[in-house]
CSV table of C-alpha atoms in Angstrom, one decimal:
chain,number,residue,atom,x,y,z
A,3,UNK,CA,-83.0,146.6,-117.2
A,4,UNK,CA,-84.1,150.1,-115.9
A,5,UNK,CA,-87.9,148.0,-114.8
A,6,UNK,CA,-85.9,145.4,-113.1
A,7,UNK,CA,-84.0,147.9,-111.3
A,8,UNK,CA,-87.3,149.7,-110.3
A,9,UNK,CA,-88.7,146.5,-109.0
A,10,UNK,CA,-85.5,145.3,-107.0
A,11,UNK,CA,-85.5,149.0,-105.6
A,12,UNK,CA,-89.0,149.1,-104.5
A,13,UNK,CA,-87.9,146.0,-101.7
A,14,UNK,CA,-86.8,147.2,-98.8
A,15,UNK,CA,-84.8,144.7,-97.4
A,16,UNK,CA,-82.3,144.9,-100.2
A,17,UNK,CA,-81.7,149.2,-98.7
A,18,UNK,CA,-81.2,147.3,-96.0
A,19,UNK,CA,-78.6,144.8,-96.6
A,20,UNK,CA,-77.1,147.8,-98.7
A,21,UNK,CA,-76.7,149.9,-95.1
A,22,UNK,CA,-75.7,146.6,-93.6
A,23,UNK,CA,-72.6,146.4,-95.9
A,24,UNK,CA,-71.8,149.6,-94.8
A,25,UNK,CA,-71.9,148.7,-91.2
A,26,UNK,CA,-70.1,145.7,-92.0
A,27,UNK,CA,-67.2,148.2,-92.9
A,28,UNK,CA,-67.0,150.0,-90.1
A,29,UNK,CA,-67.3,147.1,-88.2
A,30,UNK,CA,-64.5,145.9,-89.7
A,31,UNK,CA,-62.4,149.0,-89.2
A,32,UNK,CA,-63.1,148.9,-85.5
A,33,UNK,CA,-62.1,145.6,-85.4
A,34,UNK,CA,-58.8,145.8,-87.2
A,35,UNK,CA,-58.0,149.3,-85.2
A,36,UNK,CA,-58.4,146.9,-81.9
A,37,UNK,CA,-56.3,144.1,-83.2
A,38,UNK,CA,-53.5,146.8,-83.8
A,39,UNK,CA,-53.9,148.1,-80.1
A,40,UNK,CA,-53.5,144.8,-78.8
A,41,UNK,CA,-50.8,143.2,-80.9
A,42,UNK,CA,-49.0,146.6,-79.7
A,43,UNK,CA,-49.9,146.1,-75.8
A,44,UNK,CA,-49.3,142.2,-76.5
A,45,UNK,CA,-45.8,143.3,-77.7
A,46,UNK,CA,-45.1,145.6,-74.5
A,47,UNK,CA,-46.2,142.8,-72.4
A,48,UNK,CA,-43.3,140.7,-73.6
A,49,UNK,CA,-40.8,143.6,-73.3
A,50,UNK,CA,-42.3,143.4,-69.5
A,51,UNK,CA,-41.6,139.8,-68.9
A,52,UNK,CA,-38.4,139.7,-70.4
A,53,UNK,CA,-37.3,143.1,-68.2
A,54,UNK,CA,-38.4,140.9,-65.2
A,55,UNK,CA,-36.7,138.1,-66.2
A,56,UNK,CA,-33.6,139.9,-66.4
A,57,UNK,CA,-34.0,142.1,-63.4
A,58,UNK,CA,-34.2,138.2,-61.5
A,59,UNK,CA,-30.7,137.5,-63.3
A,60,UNK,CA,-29.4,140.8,-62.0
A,61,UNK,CA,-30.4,139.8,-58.6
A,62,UNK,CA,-29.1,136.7,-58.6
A,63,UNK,CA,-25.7,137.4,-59.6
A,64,UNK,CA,-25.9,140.3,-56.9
A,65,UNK,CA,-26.2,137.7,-54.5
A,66,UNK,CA,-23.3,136.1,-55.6
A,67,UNK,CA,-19.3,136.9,-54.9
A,68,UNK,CA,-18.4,139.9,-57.1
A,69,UNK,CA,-15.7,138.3,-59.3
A,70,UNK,CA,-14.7,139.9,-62.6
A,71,UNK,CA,-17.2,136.9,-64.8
A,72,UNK,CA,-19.9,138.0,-62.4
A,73,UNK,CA,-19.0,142.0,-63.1
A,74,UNK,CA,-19.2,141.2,-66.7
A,75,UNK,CA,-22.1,139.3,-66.7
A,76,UNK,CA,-24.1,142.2,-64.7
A,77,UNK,CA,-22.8,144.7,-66.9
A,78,UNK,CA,-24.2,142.5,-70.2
A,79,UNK,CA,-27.7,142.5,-68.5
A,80,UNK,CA,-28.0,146.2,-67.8
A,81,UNK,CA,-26.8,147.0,-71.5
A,82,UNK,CA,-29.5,144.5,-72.6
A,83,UNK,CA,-32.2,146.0,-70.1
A,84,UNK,CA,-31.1,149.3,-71.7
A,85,UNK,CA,-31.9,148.5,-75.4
A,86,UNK,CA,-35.4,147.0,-73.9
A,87,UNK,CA,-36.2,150.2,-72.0
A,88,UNK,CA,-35.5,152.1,-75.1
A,89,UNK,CA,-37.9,150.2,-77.3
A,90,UNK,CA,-40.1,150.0,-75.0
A,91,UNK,CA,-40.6,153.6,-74.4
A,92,UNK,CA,-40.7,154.0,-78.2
A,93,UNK,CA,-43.0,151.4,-78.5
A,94,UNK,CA,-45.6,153.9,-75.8
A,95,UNK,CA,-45.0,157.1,-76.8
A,96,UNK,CA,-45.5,156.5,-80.1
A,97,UNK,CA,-41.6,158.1,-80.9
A,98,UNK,CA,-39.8,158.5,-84.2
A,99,UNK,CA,-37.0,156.5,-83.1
A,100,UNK,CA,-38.9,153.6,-82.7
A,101,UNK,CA,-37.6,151.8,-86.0
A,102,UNK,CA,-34.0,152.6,-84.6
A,103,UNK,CA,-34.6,151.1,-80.8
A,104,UNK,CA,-36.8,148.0,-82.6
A,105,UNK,CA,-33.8,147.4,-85.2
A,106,UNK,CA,-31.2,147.4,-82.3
A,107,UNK,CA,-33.5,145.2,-79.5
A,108,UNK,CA,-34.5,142.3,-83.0
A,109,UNK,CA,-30.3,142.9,-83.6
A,110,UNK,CA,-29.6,141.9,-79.9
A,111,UNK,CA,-31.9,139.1,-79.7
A,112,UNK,CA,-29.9,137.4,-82.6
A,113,UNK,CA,-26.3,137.3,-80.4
A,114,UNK,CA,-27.4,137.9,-76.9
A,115,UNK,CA,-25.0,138.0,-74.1
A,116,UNK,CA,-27.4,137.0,-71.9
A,117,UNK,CA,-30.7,135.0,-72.7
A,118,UNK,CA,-33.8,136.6,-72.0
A,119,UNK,CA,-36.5,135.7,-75.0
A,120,UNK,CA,-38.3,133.3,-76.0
A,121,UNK,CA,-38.5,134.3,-79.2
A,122,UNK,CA,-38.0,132.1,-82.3
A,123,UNK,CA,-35.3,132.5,-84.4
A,124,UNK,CA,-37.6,132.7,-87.5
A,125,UNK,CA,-39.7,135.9,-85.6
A,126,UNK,CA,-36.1,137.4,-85.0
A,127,UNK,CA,-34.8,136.8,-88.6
A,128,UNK,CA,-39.0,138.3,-90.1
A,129,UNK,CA,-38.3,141.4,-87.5
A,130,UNK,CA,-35.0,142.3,-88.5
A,131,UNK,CA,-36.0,141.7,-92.6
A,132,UNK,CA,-39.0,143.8,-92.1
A,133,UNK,CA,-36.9,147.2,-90.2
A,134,UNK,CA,-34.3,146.8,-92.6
A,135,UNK,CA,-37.2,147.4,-95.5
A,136,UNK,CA,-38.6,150.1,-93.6
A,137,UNK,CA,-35.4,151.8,-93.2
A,138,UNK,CA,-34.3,151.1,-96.7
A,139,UNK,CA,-37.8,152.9,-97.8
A,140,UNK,CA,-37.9,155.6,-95.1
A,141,UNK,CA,-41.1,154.3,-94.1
A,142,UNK,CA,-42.5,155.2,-90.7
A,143,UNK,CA,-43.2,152.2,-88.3
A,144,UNK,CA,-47.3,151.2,-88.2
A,145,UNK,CA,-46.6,151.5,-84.6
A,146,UNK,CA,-45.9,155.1,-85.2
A,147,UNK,CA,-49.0,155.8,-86.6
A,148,UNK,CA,-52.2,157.3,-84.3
A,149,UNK,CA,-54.4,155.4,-86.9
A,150,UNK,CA,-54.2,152.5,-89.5
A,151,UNK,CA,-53.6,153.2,-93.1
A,152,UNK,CA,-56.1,152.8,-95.3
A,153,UNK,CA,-54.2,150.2,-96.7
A,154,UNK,CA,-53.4,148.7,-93.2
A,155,UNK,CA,-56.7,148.6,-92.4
A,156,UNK,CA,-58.0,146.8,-95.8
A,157,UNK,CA,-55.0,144.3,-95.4
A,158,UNK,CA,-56.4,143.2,-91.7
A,159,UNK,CA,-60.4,143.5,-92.2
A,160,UNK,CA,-59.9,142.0,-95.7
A,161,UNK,CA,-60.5,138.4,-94.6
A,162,UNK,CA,-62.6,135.0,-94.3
A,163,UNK,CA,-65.0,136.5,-92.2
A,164,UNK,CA,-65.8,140.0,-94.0
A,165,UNK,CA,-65.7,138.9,-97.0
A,166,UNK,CA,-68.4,135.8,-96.1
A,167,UNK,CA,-70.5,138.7,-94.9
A,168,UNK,CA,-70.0,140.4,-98.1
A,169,UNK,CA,-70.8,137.9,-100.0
A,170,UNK,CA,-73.8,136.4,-98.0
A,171,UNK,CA,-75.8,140.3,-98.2
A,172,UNK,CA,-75.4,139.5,-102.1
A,173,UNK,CA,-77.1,136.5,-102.0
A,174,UNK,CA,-79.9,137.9,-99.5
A,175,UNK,CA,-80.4,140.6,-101.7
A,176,UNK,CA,-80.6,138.8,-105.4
A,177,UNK,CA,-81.7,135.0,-103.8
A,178,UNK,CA,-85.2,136.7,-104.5
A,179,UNK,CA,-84.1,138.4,-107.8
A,180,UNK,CA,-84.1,135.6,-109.9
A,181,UNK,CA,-86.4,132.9,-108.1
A,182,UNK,CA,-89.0,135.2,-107.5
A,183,UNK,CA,-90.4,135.0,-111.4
A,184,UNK,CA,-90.4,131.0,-111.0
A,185,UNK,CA,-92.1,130.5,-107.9
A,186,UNK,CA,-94.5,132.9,-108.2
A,187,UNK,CA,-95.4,131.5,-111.6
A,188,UNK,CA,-94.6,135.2,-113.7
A,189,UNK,CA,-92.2,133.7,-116.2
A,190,UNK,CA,-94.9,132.2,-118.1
A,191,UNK,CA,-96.5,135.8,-118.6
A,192,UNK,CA,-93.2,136.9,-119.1
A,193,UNK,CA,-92.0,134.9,-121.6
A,194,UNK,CA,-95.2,135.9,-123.3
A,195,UNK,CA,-94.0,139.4,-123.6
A,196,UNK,CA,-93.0,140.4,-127.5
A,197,UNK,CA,-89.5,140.4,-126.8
A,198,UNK,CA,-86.3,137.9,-127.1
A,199,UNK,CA,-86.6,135.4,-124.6
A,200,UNK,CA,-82.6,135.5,-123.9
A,201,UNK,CA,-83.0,139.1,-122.8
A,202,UNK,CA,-85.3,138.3,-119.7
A,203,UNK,CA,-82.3,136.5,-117.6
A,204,UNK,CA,-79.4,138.9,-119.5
A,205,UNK,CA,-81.4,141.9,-117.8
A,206,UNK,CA,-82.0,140.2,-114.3
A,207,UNK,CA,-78.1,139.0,-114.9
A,208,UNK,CA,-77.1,142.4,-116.2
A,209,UNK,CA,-78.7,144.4,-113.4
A,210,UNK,CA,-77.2,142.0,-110.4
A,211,UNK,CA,-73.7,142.5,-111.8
A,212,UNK,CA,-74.1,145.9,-112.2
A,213,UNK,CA,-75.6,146.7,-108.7
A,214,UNK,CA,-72.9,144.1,-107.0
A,215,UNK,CA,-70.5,146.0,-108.0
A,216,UNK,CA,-71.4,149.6,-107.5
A,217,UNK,CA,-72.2,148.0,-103.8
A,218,UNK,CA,-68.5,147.0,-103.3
A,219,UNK,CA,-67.0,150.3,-105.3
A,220,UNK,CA,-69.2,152.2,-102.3
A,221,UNK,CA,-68.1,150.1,-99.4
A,222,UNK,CA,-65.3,150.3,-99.9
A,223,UNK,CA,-65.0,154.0,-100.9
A,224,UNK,CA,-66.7,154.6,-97.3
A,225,UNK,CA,-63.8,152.4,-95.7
A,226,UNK,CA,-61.0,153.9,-97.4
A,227,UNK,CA,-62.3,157.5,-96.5
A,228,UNK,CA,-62.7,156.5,-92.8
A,229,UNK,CA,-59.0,155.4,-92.7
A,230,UNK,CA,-57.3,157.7,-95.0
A,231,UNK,CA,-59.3,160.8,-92.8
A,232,UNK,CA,-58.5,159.1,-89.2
A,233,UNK,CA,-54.9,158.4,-90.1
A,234,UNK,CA,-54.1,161.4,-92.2
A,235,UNK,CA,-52.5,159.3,-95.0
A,236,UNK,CA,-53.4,158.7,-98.6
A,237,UNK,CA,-52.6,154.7,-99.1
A,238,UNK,CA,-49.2,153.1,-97.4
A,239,UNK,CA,-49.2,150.2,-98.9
A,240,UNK,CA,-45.5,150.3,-99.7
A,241,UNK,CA,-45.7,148.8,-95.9
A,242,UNK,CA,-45.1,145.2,-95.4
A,243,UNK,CA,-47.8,142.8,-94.3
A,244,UNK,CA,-45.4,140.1,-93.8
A,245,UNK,CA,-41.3,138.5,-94.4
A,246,UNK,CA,-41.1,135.3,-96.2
A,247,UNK,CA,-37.8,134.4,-95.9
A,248,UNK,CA,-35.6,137.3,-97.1
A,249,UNK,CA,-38.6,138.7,-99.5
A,250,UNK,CA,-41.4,141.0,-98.4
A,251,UNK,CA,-44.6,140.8,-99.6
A,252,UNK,CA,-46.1,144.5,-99.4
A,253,UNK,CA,-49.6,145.6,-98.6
A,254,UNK,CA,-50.3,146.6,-102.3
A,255,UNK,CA,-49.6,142.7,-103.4
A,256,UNK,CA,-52.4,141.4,-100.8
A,257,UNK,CA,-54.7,143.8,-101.4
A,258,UNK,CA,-54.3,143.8,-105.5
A,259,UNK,CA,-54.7,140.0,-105.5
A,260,UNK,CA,-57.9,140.2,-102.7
A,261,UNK,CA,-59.6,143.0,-104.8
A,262,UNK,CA,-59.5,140.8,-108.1
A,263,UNK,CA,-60.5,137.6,-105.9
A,264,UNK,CA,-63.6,139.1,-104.1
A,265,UNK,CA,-64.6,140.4,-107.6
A,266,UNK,CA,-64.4,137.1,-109.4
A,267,UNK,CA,-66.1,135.4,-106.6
A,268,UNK,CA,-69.0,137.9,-106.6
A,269,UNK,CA,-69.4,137.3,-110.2
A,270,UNK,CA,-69.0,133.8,-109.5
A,271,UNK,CA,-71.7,133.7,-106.6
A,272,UNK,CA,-74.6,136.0,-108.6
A,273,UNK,CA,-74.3,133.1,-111.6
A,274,UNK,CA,-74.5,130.5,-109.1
A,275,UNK,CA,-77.6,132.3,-107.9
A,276,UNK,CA,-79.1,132.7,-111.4
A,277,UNK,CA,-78.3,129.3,-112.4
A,278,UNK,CA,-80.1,127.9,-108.6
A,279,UNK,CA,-83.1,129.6,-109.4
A,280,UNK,CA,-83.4,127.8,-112.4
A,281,UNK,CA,-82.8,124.8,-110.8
A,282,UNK,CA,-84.4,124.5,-107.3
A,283,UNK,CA,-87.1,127.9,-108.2
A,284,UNK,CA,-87.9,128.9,-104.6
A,285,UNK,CA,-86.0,131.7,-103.3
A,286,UNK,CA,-85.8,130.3,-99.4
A,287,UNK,CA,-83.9,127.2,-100.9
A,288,UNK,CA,-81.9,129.3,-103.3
A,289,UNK,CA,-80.8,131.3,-100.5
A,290,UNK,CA,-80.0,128.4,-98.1
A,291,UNK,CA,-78.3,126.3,-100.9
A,292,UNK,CA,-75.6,129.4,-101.8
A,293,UNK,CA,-75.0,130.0,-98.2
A,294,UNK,CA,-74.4,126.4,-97.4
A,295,UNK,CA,-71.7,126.7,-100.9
A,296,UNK,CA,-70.2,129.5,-99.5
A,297,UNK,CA,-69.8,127.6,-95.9
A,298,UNK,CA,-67.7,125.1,-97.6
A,299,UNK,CA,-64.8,127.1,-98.1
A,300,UNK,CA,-64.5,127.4,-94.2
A,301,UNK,CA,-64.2,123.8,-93.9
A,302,UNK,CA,-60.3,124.3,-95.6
A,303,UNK,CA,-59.4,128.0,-94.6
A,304,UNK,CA,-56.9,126.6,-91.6
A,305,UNK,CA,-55.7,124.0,-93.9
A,306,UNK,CA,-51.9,124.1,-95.4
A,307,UNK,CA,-51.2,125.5,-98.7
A,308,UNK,CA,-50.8,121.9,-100.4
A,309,UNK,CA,-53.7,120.6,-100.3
A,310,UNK,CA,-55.3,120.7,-103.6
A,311,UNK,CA,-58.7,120.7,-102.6
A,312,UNK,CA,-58.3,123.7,-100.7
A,313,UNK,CA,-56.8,125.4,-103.7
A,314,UNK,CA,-59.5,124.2,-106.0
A,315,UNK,CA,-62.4,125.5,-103.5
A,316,UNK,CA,-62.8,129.5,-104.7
A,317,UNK,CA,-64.6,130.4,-101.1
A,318,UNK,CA,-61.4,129.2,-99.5
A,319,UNK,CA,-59.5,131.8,-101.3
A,320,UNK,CA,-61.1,134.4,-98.9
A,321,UNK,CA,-58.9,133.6,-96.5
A,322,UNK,CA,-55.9,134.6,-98.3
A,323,UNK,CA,-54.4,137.1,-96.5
A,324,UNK,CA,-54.4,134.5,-93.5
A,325,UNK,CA,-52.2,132.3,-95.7
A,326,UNK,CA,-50.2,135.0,-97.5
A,327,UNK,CA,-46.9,133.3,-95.8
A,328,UNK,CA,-47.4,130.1,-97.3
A,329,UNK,CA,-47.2,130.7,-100.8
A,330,UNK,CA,-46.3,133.3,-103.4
A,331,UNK,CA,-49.4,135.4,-103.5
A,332,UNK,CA,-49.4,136.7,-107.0
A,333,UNK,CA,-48.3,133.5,-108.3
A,334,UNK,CA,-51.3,131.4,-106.5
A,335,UNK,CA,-54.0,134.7,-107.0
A,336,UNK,CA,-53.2,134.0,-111.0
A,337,UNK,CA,-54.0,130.4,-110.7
A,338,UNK,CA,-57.1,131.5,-108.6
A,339,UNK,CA,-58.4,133.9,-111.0
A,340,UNK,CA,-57.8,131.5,-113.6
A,341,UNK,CA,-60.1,128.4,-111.5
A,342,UNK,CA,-62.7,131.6,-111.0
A,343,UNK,CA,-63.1,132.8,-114.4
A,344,UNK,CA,-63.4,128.9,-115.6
A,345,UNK,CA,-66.1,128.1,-113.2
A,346,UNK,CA,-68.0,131.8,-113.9
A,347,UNK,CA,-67.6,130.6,-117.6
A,348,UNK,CA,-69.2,127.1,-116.8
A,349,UNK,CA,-72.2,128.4,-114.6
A,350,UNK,CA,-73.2,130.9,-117.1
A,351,UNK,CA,-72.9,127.8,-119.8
A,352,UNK,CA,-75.0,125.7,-117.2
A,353,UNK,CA,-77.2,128.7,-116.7
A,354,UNK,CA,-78.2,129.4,-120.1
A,355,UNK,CA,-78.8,125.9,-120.8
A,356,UNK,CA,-81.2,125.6,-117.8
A,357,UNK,CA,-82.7,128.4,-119.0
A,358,UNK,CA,-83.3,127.5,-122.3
A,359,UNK,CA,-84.7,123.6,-121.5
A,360,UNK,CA,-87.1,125.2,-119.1
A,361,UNK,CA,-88.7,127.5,-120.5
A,362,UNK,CA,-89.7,125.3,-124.0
C-alpha cells in the first residue's frame, strides 16, 4: 500500500481537491452563518409588518366613536403591540430574555384578541413546542448566540449540495486511481509481479478507503474548530433542529444519522469507482459515469418521504436533513444504513468478480 500511496501523492491535483475540501468547509460555514442572519432579519421583518398592521387597526378604531367595545378593543392592540415590541427588541439586541418575550408573543398568537399574523397554526404550535424544550433544558436561544454552534453549523451546511461536493472531490481524486493501470496497459506488468494477484486491487482499495476517510476526519475537524472558536461553545447539539408534532428531534440525532450516511456512501462511491474501472477502464468515463450516479439522487431530493424509489436511491439520502420533518430519522437512517451496507457488499462482490474474469 505505502507505493500506492507514494504514487497517488506524487499527483498534484489530488493536494488540490484535498485544499478544495477544505474550502468547501468554509464555504459552507459562511453560508450557513448567512442563512442564520437572514432567517433572523426575515423574522424581524414579519414582527414589522404585523406592528404596522396593527398600528392601521389602532388608527382605525381612533377614527371611530370612543365607545367602551372600541376602548377595549384599542387597549387589546397596544397590549399585543407590546409583547411584539418586546420580542422584537430581544430578537436585535441579541438579549437573554429573548426565550421569555418569544414564548409569550408564539403564546399570544395561539388566542389573540386581535388578529394580526399570518402565521399557521402548525408554525405557532412547532414555536411554542420548541421554547418550551429550551426552557425545560435551560438552553440559550440560537438567536442569542454571536455565532453558530458547531453543531448548528454542521446541522445547516450538512446537506445535498455539500455533501455532492464531497463526494464528487472523491471521485476526481481516485477516478484516476484505479483506471489508470487499465488504460494505460500496466496491469499486465503488474499482474506479472511475484505477488498474489488479489492484493493489487485490496492495496489500491485499501489505500482509497483509508485516505477518504482521513480526508473527511480533517474536514471536518477544520469545520468544527472554526465554529466551536467563533462561537465560543464546545457542541450544542442538545438544540433542536426541528418539532414534529409534540417530539423534538435534536441536533445530535441529524448529525449522528448524517455522519454514518456520508460514511457509508463514501465507502459506497470508492467501490463503485473500483468496480467502473474494471468495467469501462478509462478514467475520463469512470469519472463521468460516477458523477452522472451521483446526479441521480437530485432527481428525488424534493420528493415526499413515501416514495420508495426515493428511499431506495442512497445519493438521495444526502438530503436528509432537508426531510428530517417527514419521517423518524433514526428509524429511516437504520433502514438506510442497512440498503448502503447491502449495496457496498454487492459492488465489492461485483468488483472482485470483474476483477478476477479480466485479468485470466
Amino acid at each position: 500500500m505505502w507505493w500506492e500511496f507514494r504514487q497517488w501523492r506524487r499527483q498534484w491535483l489530488n493536494w488540490a481537491l484535498f485544499a478544495l475540501g477544505f474550502a468547501v468547509i468554509l464555504g459552507s460555514y459562511v453560508y450557513a452563518s448567512n442563512q442564520a442572519r437572514q432567517a433572523n432579519a426575515r423574522e424581524y421583518d414579519t414582527l414589522l409588518a404585523e406592528s404596522q398592521q396593527l398600528a392601521d387597526a389602532d388608527k382605525n378604531l381612533a377614527d371611530q366613536t370612543q365607545t367602551e367595545k372600541v376602548t377595549q378593543q384599542r387597549a387589546a392592540i397596544q397590549r399585543e403591540q407590546t409583547i411584539i415590541s418586546r420580542y422584537g427588541r430581544a430578537l436585535t439586541g441579541h438579549r437573554g430574555n429573548l426565550l421569555t418575550h418569544r414564548l409569550a408573543y408564539y403564546r399570544l398568537l395561539q388566542h389573540p384578541a386581535f388578529p394580526f399574523s399570518q402565521r399557521s397554526a402548525t408554525v405557532i404550535h412547532q414555536a411554542i413546542t420548541r421554547d418550551r424544550y429550551l426552557q425545560q433544558h435551560e438552553l440559550v436561544p440560537r438567536e442569542n448566540v454571536s455565532a453558530l454552534t458547531p453543531a448548528a453549523a454542521f446541522g445547516r451546511s450538512q446537506n445535498a449540495a455539500v455533501f455532492l461536493l464531497i463526494l464528487s472531490l472523491l471521485v476526481l481524486q481516485f477516478g484516476g486511481l484505479f483506471a489508470r493501470d487499465w488504460e494505460t496497459g500496466s496491469i499486465r506488468l503488474l499482474l506479472m509481479l511475484p505477488q498474489e494477484r488479489q492484493r493489487l486491487s485490496r492495496h489500491k482499495l485499501g489505500l482509497a478507503l483509508v485516505i477518504a476517510g482521513s480526508e473527511l476526519v480533517l474536514w471536518s475537524v477544520f469545520g468544527y474548530l472554526l465554529a466551536a472558536i467563533r462561537s465560543g461553545q464546545r457542541w450544542g447539539g442538545a438544540y433542536p433542529w426541528r418539532a414534529v408534532g409534540t417530539r423534538i428531534v435534536t441536533l445530535n440525532s441529524v448529525l449522528l444519522t448524517n455522519m454514518l450516511t456520508i460514511i457509508l456512501v463514501s465507502t459506497l462511491v470508492i467501490v463503485l469507482l473500483y468496480w467502473l474501472s474494471i468495467l469501462l477502464r478509462d478514467r475520463f468515463t469512470v469519472i463521468v459515469a460516477m458523477i452522472a450516479v451521483l446526479g441521480s439522487g437530485a432527481l428525488f431530493f424534493g420528493e415526499a418521504s413515501t416514495n420508495l424509489l426515493a428511499a431506495l436511491n442512497p445519493f438521495y439520502q444526502l438530503g436528509l436533513s432537508t426531510h428530517v420533518g417527514l419521517r423518524n430519522v433514526l428509524v429511516y437512517g437504520t433502514l438506510m444504513g442497512i440498503t448502503d451496507t447491502a449495496l457496498i457488499l454487492a459492488a465489492l462482490v461485483g468488483g472482485h468478480f470483474w476483477w478476477r474474469k479480466s485479468t485470466k
